[in-house]
Coordinates of C-alpha atoms in Angstrom, one line a residue:
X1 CA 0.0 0.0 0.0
X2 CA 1.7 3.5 -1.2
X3 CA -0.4 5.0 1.9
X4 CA -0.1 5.2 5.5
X5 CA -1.2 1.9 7.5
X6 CA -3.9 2.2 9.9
X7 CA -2.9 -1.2 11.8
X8 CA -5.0 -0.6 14.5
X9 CA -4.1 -2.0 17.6
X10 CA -5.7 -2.7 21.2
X11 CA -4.5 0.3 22.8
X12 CA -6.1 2.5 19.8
X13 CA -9.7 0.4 20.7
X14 CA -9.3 1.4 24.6
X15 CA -9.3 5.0 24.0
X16 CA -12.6 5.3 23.0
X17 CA -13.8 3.7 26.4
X18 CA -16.7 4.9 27.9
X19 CA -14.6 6.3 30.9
X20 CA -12.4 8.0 28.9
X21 CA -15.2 9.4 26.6
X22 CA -15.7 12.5 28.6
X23 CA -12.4 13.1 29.7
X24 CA -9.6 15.6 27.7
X25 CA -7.0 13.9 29.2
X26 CA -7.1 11.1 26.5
X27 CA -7.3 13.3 24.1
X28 CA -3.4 12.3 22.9
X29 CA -3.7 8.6 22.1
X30 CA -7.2 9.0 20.5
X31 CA -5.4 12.3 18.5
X32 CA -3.0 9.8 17.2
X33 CA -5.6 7.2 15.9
X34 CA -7.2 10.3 14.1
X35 CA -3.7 11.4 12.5
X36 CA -3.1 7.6 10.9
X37 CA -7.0 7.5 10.2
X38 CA -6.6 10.7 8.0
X39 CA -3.4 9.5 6.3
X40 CA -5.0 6.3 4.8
X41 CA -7.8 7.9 4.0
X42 CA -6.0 9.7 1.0
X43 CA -5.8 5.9 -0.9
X44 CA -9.6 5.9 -0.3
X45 CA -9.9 9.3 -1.8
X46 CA -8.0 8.5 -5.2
X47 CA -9.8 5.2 -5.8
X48 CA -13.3 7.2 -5.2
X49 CA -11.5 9.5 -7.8
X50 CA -11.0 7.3 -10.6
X51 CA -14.9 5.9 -10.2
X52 CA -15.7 9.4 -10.9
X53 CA -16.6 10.2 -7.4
X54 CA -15.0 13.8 -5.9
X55 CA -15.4 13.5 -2.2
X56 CA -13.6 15.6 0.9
X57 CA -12.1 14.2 4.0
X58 CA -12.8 15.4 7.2
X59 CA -12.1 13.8 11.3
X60 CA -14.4 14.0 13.5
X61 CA -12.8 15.5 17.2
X62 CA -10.8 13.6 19.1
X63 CA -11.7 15.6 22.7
X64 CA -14.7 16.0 23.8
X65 CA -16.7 19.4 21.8
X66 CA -20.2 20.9 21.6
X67 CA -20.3 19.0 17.7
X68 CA -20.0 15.9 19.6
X69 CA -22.1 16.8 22.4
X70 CA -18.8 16.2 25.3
X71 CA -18.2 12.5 24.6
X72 CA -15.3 11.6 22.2
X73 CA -16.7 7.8 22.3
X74 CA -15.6 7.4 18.8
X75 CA -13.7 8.4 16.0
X76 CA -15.6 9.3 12.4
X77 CA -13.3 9.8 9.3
X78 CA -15.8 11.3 6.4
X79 CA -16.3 10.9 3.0
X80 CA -18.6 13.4 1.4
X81 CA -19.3 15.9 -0.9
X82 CA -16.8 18.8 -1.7
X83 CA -17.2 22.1 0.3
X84 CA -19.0 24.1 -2.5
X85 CA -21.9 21.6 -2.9
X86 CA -22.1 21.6 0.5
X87 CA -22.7 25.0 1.2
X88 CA -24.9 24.9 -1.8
X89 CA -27.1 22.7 -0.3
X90 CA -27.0 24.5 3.3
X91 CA -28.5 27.3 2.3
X92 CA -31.6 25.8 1.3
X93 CA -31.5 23.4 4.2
X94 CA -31.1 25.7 6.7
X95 CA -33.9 27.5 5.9
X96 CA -36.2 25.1 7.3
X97 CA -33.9 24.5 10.2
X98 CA -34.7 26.3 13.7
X99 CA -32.0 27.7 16.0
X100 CA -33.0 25.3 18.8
X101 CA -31.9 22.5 16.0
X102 CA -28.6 23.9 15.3
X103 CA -28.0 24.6 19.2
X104 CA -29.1 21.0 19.5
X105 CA -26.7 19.7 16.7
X106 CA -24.4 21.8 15.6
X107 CA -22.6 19.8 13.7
X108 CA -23.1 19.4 9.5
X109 CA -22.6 15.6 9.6
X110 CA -26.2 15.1 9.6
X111 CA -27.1 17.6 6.9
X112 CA -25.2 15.3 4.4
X113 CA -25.2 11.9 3.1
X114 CA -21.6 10.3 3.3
X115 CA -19.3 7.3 3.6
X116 CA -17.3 6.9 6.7
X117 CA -15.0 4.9 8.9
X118 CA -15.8 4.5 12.3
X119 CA -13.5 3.3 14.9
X120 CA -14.9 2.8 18.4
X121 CA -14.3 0.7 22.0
X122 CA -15.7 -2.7 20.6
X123 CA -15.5 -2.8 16.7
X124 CA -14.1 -0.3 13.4
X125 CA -17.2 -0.2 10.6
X126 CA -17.5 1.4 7.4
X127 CA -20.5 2.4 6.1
X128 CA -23.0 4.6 4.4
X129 CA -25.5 6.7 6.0
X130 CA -28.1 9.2 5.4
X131 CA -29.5 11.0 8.6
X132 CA -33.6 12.5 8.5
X133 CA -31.8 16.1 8.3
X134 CA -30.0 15.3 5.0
X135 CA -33.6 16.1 3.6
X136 CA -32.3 16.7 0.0
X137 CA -30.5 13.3 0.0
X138 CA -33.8 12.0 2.0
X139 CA -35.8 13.4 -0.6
X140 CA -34.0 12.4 -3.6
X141 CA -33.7 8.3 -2.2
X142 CA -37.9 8.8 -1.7
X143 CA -38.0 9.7 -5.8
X144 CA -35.8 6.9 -6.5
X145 CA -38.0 4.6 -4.8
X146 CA -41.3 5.6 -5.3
X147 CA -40.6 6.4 -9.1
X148 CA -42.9 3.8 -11.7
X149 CA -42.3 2.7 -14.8
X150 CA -43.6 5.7 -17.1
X151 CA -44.5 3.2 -20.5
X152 CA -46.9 0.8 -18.6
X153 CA -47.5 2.8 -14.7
X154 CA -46.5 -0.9 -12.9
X155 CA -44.5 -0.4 -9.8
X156 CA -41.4 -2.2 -10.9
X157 CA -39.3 0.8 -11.6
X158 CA -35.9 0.8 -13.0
X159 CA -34.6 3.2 -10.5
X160 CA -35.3 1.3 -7.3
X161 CA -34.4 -2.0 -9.2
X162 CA -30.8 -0.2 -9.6
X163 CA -30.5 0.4 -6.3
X164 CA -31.7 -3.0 -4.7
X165 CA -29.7 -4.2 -7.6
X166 CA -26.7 -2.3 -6.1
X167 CA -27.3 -3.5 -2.3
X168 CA -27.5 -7.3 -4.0
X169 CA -23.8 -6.9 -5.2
X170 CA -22.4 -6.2 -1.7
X171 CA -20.5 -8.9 0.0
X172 CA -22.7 -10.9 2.3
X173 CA -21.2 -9.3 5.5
X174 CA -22.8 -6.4 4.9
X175 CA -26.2 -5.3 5.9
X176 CA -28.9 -2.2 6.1
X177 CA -31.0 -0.9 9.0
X178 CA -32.1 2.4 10.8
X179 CA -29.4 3.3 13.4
X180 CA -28.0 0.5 15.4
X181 CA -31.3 -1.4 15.4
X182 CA -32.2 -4.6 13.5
X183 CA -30.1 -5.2 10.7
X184 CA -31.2 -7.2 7.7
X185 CA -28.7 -8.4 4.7
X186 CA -27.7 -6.2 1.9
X187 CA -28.2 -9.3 -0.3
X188 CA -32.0 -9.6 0.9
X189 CA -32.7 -6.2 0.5
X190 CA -36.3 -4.9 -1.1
X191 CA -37.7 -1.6 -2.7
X192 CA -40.2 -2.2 0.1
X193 CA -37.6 -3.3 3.4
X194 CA -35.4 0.1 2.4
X195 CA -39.0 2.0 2.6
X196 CA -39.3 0.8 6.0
X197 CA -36.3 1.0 7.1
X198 CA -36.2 4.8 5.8
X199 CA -39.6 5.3 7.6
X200 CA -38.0 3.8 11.3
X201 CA -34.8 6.2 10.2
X202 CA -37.3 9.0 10.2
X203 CA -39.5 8.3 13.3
X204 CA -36.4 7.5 15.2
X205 CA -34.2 10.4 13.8
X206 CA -31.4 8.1 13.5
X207 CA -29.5 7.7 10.0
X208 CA -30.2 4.5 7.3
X209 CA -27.0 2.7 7.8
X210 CA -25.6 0.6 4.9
X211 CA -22.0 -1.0 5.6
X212 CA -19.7 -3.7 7.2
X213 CA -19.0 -3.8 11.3
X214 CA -16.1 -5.7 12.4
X215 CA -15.5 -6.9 16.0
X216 CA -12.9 -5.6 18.0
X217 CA -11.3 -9.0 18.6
X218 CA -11.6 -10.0 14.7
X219 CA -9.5 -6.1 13.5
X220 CA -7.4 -6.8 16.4
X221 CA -6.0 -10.5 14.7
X222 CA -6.0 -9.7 11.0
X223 CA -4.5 -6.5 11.3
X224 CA -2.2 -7.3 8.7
X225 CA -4.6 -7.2 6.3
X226 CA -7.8 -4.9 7.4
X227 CA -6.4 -2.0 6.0
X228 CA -7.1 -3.0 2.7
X229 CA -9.9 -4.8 3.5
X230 CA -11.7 -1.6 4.9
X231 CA -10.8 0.3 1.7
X232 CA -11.7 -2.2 -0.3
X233 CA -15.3 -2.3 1.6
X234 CA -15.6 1.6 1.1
X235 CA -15.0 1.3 -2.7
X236 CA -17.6 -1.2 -2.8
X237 CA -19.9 1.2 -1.4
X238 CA -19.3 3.8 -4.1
X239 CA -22.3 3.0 -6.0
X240 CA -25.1 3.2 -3.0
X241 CA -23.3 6.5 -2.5
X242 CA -23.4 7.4 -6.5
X243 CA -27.2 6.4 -6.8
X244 CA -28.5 8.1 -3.4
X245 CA -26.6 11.4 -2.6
X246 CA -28.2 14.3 -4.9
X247 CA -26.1 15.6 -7.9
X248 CA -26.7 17.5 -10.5
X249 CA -26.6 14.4 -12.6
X250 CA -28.9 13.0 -10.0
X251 CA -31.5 15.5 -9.3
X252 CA -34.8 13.0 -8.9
X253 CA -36.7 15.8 -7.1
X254 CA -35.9 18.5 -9.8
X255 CA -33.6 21.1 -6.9
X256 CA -31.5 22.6 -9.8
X257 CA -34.6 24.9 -10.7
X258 CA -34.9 25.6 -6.8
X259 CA -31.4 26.5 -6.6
X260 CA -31.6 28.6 -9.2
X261 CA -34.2 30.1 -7.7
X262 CA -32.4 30.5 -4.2
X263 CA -29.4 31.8 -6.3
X264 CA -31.6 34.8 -8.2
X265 CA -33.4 35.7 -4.5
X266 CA -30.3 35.9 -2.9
X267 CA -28.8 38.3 -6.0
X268 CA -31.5 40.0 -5.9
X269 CA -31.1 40.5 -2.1
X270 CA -28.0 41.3 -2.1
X271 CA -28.3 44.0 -4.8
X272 CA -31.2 45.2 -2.7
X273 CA -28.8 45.4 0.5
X274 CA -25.9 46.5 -1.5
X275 CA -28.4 49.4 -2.8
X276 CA -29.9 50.5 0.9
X277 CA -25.6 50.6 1.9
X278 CA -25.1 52.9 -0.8
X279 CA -27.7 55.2 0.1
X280 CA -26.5 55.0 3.7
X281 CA -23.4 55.9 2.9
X282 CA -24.1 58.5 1.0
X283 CA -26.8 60.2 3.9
X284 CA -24.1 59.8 6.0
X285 CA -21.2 61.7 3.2
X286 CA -23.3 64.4 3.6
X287 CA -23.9 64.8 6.9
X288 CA -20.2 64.6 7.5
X289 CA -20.0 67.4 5.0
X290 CA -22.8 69.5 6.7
X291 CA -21.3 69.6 9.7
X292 CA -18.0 70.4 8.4
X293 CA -19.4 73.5 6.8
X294 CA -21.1 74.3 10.5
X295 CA -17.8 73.7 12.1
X296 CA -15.8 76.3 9.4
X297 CA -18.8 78.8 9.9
X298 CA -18.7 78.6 13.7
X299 CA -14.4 79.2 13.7
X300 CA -15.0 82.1 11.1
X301 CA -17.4 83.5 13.7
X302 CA -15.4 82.8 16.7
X303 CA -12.3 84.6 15.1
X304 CA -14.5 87.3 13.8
X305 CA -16.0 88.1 17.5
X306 CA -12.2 87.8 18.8
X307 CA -10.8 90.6 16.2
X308 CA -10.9 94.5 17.0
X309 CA -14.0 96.1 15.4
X310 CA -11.9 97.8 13.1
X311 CA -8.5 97.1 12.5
X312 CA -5.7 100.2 12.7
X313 CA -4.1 101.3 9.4
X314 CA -1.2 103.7 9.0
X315 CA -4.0 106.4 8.2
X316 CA -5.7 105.7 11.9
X317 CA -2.8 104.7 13.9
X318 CA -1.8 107.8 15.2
X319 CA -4.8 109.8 15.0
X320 CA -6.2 111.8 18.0
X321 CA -9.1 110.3 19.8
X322 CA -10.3 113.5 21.4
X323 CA -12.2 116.4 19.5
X324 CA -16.2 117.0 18.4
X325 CA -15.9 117.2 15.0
X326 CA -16.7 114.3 12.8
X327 CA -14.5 112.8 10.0
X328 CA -15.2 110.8 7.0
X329 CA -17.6 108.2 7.1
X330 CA -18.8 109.8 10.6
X331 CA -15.6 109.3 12.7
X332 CA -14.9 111.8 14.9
X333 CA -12.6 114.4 13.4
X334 CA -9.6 115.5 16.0
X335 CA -9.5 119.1 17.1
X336 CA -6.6 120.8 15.9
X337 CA -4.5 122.1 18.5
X338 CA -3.7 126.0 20.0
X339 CA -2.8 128.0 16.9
X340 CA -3.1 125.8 13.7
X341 CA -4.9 125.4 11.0
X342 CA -8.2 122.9 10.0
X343 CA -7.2 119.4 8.8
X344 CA -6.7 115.6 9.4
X345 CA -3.0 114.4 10.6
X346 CA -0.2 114.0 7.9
X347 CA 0.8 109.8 7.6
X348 CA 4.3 109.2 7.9
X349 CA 5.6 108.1 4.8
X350 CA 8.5 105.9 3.8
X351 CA 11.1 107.5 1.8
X352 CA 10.8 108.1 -1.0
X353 CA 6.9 108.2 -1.0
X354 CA 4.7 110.9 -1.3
X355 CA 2.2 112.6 1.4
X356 CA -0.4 110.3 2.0
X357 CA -3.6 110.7 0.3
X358 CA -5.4 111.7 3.5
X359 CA -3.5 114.8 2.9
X360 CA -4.6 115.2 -0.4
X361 CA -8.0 114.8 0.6
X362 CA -8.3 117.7 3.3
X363 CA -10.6 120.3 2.8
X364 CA -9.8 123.0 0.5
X365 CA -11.1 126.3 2.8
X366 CA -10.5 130.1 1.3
X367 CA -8.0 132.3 2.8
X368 CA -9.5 134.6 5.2
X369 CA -8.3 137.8 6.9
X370 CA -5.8 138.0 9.4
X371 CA -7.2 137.5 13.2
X372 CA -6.0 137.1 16.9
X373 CA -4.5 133.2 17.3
X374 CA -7.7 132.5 20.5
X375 CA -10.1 133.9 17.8
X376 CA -9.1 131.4 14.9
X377 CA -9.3 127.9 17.0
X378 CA -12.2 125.9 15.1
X379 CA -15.4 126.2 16.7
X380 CA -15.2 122.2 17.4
X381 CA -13.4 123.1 20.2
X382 CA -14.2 125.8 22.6
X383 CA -11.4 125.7 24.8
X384 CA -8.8 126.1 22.1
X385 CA -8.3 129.9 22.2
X386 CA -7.8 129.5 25.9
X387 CA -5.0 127.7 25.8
X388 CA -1.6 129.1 25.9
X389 CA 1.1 129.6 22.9
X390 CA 3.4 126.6 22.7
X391 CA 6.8 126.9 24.3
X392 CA 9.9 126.5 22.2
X393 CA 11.5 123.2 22.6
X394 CA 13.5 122.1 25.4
X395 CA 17.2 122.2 25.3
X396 CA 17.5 125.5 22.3
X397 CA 15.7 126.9 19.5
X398 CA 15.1 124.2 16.9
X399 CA 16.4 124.4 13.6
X400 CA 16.3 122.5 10.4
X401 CA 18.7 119.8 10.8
X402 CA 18.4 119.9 14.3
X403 CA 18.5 116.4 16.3
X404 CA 16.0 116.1 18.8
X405 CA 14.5 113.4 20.8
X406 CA 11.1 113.0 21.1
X407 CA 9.3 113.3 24.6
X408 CA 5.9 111.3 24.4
X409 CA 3.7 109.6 22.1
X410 CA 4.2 106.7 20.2
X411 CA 8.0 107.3 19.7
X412 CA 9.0 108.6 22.5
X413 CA 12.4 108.6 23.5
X414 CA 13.2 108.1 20.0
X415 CA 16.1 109.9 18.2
X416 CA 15.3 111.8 15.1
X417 CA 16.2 115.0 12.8
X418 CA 14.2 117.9 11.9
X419 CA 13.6 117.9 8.4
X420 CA 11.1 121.3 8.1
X421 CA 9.9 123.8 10.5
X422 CA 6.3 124.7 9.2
X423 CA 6.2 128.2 11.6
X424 CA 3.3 127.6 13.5
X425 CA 4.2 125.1 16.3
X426 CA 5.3 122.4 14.6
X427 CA 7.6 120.8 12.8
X428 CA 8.6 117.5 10.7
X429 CA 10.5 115.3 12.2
X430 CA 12.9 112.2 10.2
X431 CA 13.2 108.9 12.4
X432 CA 14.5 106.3 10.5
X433 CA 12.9 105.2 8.1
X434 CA 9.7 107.0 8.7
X435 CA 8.7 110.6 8.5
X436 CA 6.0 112.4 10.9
X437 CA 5.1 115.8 12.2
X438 CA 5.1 116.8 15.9
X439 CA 4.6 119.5 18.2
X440 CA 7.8 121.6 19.5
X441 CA 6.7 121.5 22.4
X442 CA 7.3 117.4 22.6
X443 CA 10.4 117.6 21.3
X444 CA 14.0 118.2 23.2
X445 CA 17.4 119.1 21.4
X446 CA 19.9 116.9 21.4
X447 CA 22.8 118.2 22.2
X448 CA 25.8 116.8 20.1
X449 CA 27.8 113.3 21.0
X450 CA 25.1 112.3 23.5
X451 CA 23.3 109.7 21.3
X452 CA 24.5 108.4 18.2
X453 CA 24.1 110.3 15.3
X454 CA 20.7 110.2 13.4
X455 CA 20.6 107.6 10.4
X456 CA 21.4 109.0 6.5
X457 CA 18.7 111.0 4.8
X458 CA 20.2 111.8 1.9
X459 CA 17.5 109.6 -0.4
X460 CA 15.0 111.2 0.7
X461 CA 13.5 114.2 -1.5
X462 CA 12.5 117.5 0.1
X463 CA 8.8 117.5 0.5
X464 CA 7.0 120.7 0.0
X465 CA 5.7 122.9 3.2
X466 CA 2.2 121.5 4.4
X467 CA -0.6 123.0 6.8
X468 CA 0.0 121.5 10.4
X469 CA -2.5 118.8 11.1
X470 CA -3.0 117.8 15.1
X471 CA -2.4 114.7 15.6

């Protein structure tokens, strides 16, 4: 034999006692049985392939499981139908099937019809069995047997003669029966005994059991040669299996159109499912999307409440908060001060830049006669002509050209270099890089070699005499 060697021995029959049934800590020998079970089952497999017959191999557990409800009493090696026509069949047999059923059972060895070896305590068997639950192989053995000859309506039909005809050719040590009840000999078999033996398989829900038992005692002494005797037996088998497991070649209860019809319902409910998840997924696209938007509107507001209400330019930076008169666009327009003349403040311009347009935009007024300095303060502010003439600047008359430091406001303490003198108070004033016009009064000479000297201004272009604007 090319294949592994069963050669079971005494020690492989004891664990499968009933003491040891329930307990894991056989679980190693009767592992071992299953592991040489397995391997000769593969010369099984290729002589069922070269009859035609595709079949998969599966082992029952060796330790004690739910599938074989806690007792490992035995040790099943099966023979049935590949693992696509089983799940073929499943899903039209479980649709009758209740959940109390599967908790019950939850194994698929009963859904199926198969060949199997069996080893237990007292004897190994071969066989083939059909369990109630296999409903479609049930169901197609019923047709098989109840079919009639369609020319002439008698009841000798060819389709149960090929099967009793098939039961007749078995060797003589085989035998039929429902579960492990009264047996009767495959060569006496009958359309009518397999009827009622099918009928006790069904009341009893116990499988219709066709095969070969032998004794403990009898494997035991012939060891030698029962390997190849139980193959042999299985191979003999083949044909019950052929002629009573449903195929598509033998379909006596016309399934193909039901599974065809399973097939298009389930299509049709998964495009029906795969329609409601597109739709779900696209609800939920957009409600991600909506509440983005309300997230990006919320920020926008929150930053929009946390910025000033309006935020300074260089035209509003330095202008004077305090006056009655009202500017552009109804902002208040800054007094001038004690002595000068109507206007906005002049912007500090980078070199090389003109006066700013603010400048340019000031009110064009006609000259007007000569009067007293408290008589020409704007009437915006009353107190003007009360206040007093502005002092020179600290330190020494000022002078274009002059370095002074300036003595408040924004850039105080600041070096810088007088640029113009504009005779009435005031005076334009070079710091840097930037360009603006204070009063004398803030500003204080410099007296040479006590700062450092003020930067270059020789880019810059002279810039013609302006009104003074109050800052």
């Amino acid at each position: 034999m090319s294949h592994p060697p069963l050669h079971l021995t005494a020690r492989d029959f004891d664990a499968y006692a009933a003491e040891k049934a329930t307990s894991k800590a056989y679980s190693r020998p009767r592992l071992e049985v299953k592991q040489r079970a397995l391997a000769w089952a593969r010369g099984v497999v290729a002589r069922l392939s070269e009859l035609g017959i595709s079949v998969d191999v599966h082992g029952s557990d060796e330790h004690p499981s739910i599938r074989n409800k806690h007792r490992a009493d035995c040790q099943w090696v099966f023979f049935w139908r590949d693992q696509a026509a089983r799940d073929e069949l499943d899903r039209l047999l479980d649709r009758g099937r209740s959940i109390s059923d599967a908790i019950d059972d939850p194994s698929p060895y009963t859904r199926h019809a198969f060949l199997a070896l069996r080893i237990s305590e007292g004897e190994v068997q071969v066989c083939f069995a059909v369990h109630p639950d296999a409903k479609v192989d049930v169901d197609n053995l019923r047709a098989r047997l109840s079919a009639t000859e369609e020319a002439t309506g008698e009841p000798a039909s060819p389709l149960a003669a090929e099967l009793t005809s098939a039961l007749h050719a078995l060797p003589e040590q085989f035998s039929f029966g429902a579960g492990g009840g009264d047996r009767v000999a495959c060569s006496a078999a009958t359309r009518d005994a397999i009827t009622e033996m099918l009928r006790r398989a069904a009341d009893g829900q116990v499988p219709l059991w066709i095969g070969w038992s032998v004794p403990r005692e009898t494997a035991i002494e012939h060891a030698d040669i029962l390997d190849e005797q139980l193959e042999d037996a299985l191979v003999a088998l083949a044909p019950i299996y052929r002629l009573v497991a449903w195929s598509r070649e033998n379909d006596r209860i016309a399934l193909d159109r039901k599974l065809e019809g399973i097939e298009q319902e389930r299509a049709r409910a998964h495009a029906e499912l795969e329609a409601e998840n597109e739709r779900w997924r696209s609800e939920q696209a957009r409600a991600r999307e909506r509440s983005m938007e309300q997230a990006r509107a919320r920020g926008d507001e929150r930053v929009e409440a946390a910025l000033p209400a309006r935020r300074p330019t260089l035209a509003t930076l330095f202008k004077s908060t305090s006056g009655g008169g009202a500017g552009r666009g109804g902002e208040p327009r800054p007094a001038p001060r004690h002595g000068a003349e109507g206007g906005a403040p002049a912007r500090r311009a980078p070199h090389g830049e003109a006066e700013p347009q603010a400048k340019a935009e000031a009110p064009q007024r006609p000259p007007a006669e000569p009067a007293p300095r408290a008589q020409r303060a704007p009437s915006g502010d009353p107190d003007a002509a009360a206040k007093p003439a502005p002092e020179p600047a600290k330190g020494g008359a000022l002078e274009k050209g002059s370095r002074v430091r300036v003595r408040r406001g924004p850039f105080g303490d600041k070096i810088g270099v007088v640029s113009e003198l504009d005779g009435r108070g005031g005076a334009r004033v070079l710091l840097g890089l930037l360009a603006t016009r204070l009063e004398l009064d803030d500003l204080e000479l410099v007296v040479d070699g006590r700062d450092r000297p003020a930067l270059s201004t020789s880019h810059r272009k002279p810039l013609a005499p302006t009104p003074r604007r109050a800052r």
